[in-house]
mmCIF file of C-alpha atoms in Angstrom:
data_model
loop_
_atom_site.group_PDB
_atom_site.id
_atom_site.type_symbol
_atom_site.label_atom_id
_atom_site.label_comp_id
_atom_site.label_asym_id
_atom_site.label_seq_id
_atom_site.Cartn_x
_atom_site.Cartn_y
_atom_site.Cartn_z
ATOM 1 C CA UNK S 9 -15.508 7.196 -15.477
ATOM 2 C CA UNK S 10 -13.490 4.537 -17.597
ATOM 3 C CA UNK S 11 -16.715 2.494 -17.977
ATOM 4 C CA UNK S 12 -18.707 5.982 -19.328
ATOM 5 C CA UNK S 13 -16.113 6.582 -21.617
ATOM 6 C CA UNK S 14 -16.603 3.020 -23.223
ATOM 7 C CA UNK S 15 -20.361 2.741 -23.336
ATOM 8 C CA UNK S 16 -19.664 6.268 -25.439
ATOM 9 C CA UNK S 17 -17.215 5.108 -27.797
ATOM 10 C CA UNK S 18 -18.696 1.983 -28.304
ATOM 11 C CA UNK S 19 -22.682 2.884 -28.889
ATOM 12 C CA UNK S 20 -21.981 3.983 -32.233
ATOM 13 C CA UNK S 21 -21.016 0.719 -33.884
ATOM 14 C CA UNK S 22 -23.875 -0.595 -32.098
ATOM 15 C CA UNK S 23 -26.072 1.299 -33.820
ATOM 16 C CA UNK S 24 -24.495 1.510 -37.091
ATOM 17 C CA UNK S 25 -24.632 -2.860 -36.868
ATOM 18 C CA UNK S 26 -28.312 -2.431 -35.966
ATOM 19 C CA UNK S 27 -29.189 -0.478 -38.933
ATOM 20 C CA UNK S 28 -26.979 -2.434 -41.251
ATOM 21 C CA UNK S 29 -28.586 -5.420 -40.160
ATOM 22 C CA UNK S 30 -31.839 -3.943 -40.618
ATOM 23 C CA UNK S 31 -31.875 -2.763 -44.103
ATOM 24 C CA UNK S 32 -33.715 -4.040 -46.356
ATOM 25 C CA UNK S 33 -32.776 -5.959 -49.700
ATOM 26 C CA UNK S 34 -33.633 -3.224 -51.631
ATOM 27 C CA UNK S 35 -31.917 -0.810 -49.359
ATOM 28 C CA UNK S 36 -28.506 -2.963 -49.527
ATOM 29 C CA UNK S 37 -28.609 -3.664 -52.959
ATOM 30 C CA UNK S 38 -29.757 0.171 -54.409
ATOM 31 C CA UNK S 39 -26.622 1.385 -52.889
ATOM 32 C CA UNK S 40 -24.384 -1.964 -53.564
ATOM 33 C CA UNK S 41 -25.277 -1.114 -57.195
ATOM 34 C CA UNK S 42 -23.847 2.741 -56.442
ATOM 35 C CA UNK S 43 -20.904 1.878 -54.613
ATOM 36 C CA UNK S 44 -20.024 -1.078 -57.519
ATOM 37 C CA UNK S 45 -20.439 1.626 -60.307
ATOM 38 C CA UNK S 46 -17.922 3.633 -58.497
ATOM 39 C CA UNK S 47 -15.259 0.577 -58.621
ATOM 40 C CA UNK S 48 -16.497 -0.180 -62.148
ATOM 41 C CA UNK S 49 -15.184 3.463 -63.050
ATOM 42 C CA UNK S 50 -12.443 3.873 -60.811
ATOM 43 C CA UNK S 51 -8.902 2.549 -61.511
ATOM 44 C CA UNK S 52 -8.832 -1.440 -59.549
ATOM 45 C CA UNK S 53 -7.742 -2.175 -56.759
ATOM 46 C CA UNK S 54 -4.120 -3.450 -57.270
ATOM 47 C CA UNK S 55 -4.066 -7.568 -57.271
ATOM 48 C CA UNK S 56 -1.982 -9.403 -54.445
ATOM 49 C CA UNK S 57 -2.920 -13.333 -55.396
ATOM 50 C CA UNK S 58 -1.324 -15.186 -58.662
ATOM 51 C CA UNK S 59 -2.955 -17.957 -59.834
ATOM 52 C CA UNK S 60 -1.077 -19.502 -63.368
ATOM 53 C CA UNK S 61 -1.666 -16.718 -65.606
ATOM 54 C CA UNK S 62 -4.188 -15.028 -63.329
ATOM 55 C CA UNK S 63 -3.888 -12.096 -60.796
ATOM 56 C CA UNK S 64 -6.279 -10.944 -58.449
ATOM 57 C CA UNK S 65 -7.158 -8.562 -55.766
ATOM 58 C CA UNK S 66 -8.191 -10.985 -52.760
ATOM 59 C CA UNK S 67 -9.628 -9.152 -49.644
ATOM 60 C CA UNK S 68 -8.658 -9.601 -46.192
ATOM 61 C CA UNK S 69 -10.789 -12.493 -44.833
ATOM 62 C CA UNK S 70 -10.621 -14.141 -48.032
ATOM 63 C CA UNK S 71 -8.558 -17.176 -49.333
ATOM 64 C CA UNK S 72 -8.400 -19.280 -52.448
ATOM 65 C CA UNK S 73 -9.157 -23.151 -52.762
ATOM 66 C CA UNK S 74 -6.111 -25.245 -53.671
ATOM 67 C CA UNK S 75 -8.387 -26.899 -56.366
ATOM 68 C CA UNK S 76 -8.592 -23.398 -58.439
ATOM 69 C CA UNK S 77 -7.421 -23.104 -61.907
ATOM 70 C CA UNK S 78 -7.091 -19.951 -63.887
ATOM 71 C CA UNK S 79 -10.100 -20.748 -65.610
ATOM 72 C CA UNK S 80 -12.297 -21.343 -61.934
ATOM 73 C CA UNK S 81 -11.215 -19.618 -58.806
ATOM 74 C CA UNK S 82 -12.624 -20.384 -56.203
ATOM 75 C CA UNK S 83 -12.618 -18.096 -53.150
ATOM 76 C CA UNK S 84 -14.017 -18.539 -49.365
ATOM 77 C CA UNK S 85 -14.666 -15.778 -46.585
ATOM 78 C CA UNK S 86 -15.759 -18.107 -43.392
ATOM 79 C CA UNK S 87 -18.647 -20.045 -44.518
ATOM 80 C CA UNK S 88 -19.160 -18.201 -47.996
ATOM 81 C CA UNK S 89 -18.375 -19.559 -51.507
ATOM 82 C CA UNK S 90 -17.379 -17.313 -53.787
ATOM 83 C CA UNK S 91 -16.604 -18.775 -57.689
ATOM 84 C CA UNK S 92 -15.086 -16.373 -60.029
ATOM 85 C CA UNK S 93 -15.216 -18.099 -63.917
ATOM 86 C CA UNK S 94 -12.879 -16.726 -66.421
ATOM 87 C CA UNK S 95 -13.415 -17.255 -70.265
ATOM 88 C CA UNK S 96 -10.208 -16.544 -71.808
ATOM 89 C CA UNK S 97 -11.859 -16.401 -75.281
ATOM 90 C CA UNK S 98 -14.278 -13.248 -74.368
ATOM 91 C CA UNK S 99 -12.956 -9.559 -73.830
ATOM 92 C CA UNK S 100 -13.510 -6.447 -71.575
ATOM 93 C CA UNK S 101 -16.294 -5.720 -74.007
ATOM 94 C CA UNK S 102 -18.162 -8.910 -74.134
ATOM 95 C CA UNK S 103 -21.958 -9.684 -73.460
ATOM 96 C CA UNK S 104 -21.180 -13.243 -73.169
ATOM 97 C CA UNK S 105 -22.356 -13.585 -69.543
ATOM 98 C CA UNK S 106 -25.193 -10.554 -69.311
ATOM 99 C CA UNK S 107 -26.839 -12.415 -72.524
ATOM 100 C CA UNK S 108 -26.687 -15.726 -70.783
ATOM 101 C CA UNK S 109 -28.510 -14.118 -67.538
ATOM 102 C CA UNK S 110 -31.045 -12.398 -69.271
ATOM 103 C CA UNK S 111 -31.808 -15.954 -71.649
ATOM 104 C CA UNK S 112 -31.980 -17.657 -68.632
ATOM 105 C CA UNK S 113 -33.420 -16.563 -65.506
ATOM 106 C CA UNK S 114 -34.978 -13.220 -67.591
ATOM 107 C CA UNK S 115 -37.935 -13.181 -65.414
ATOM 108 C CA UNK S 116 -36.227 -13.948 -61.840
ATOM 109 C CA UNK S 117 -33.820 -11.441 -61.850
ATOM 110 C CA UNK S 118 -34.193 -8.911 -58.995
ATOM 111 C CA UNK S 119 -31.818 -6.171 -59.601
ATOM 112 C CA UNK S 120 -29.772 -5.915 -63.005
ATOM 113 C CA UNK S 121 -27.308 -2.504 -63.601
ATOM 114 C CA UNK S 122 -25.175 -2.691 -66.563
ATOM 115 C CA UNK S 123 -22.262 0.050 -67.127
ATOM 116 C CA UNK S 124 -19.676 0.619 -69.359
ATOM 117 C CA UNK S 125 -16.351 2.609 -69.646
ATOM 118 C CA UNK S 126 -13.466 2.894 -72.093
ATOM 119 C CA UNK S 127 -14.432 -0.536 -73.943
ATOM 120 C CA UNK S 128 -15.269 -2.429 -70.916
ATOM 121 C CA UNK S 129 -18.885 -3.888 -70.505
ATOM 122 C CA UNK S 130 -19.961 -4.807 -66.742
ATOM 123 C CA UNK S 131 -22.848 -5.581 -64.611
ATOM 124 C CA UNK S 132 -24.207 -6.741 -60.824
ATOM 125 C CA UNK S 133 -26.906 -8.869 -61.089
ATOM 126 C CA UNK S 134 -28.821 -9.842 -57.857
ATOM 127 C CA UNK S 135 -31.039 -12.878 -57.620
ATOM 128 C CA UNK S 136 -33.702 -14.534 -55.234
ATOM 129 C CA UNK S 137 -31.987 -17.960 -53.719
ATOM 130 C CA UNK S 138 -34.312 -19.127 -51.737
ATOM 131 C CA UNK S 139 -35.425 -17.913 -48.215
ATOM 132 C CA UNK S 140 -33.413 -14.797 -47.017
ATOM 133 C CA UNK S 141 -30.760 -15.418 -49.686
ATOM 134 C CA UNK S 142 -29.891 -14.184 -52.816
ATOM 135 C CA UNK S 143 -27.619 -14.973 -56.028
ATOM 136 C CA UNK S 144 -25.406 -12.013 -56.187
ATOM 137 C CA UNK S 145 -23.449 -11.811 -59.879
ATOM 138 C CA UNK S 146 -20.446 -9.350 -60.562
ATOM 139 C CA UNK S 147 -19.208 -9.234 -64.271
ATOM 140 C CA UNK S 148 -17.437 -7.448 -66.470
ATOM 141 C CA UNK S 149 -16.331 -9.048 -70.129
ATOM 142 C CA UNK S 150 -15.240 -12.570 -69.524
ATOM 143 C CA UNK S 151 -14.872 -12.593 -66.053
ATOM 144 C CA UNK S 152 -17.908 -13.440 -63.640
ATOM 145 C CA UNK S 153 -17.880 -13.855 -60.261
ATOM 146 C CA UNK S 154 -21.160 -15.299 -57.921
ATOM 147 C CA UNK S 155 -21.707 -16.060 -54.786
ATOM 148 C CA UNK S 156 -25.054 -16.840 -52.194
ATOM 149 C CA UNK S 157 -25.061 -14.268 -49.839
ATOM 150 C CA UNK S 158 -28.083 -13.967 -46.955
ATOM 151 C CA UNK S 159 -30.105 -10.706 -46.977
ATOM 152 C CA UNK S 160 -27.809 -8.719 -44.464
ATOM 153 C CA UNK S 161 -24.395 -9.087 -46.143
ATOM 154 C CA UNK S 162 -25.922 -7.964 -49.857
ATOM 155 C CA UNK S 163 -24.145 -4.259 -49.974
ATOM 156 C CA UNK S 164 -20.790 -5.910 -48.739
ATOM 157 C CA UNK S 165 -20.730 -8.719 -51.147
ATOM 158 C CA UNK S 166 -21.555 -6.665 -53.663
ATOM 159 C CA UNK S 167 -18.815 -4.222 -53.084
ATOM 160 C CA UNK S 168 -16.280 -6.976 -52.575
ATOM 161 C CA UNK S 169 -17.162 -8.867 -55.724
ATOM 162 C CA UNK S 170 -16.680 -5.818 -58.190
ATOM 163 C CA UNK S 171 -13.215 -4.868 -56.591
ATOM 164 C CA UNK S 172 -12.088 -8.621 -57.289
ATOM 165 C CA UNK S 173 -13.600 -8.625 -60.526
ATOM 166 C CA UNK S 174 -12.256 -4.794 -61.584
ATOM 167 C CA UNK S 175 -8.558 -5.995 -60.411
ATOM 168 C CA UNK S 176 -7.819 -9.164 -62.472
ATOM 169 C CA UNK S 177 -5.154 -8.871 -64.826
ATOM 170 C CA UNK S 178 -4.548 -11.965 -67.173
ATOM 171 C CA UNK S 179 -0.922 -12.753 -68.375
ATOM 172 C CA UNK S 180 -0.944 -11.523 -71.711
ATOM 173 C CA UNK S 181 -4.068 -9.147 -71.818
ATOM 174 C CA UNK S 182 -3.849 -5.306 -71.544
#
């Protein structure tokens, strides 16, 4: 009976892996782009990391490289790099890093969603990176954060990135 019980409860999240696992790029990164909007718009996540004159919201599974600054933090989660740059000199407003994308890699981009709200200017930019991997950008003013994430983790990396991103406060900075 026991063993019944547990095939039951645990078939579910089975399935629900399998069909993560199977979605496609577009899939994961159409409703990455919804569920970052959402954050975006939302009031952040409250930050529990200080670094200087830097605070941040750092997920479970994540931790921060002794050689950060609070100009480059640098975050892992297992084998994944994540690099948040801060540019003291730019605002909540600022078009610094969207205008650099767009000069840059205009024509490689794969997805690109810009939003605003109450004088803040974001966007999730997602990337090919070679085979089964992709460049994954979360902005919003001076702050960018990027990472390389494979195919399958696309929607959770994106989601992720903007709560990090939407929580930093900067000493100093309303």
């Amino acid at each position: 009976m026991s063993r019944n019980w547990l095939r039951i409860a645990i078939a579910p999240f089975i399935v629900m892996t399998l069909v993560a696992c199977s979605d496609s790029a577009e899939e994961q990164t159409g409703e990455g782009i919804k569920v970052a909007k959402e954050l975006f718009q939302n009031e952040p996540v409250e930050p529990n990391e200080q670094i200087k004159s830097v605070e941040l919201f750092v997920p479970g599974g994540f931790s921060i490289q002794e050689d950060s600054d609070d100009t480059n933090i640098i975050l892992n989660s297992k084998s994944d790099l994540y690099v948040l740059f801060i540019n003291p000199n730019e605002e909540q407003d600022s078009h610094l890093f969207y205008d650099l994308l767009n000069a840059e890699k205009k024509n490689g981009i794969y997805a690109l969603e810009t939003f605003e709200q109450n004088g803040r200017f974001g966007f999730i930019a997602v990337l090919p990176s070679g085979d089964e991997q992709f460049e994954i950008m979360a902005s919003i003013g001076g702050l960018k954060l990027t990472t390389i994430s494979k195919k399958a983790n696309i929607y959770k990396n994106i989601e992720q990135m903007m709560k990090i991103v939407r929580s930093v406060k900067i000493e100093g900075r309303v």
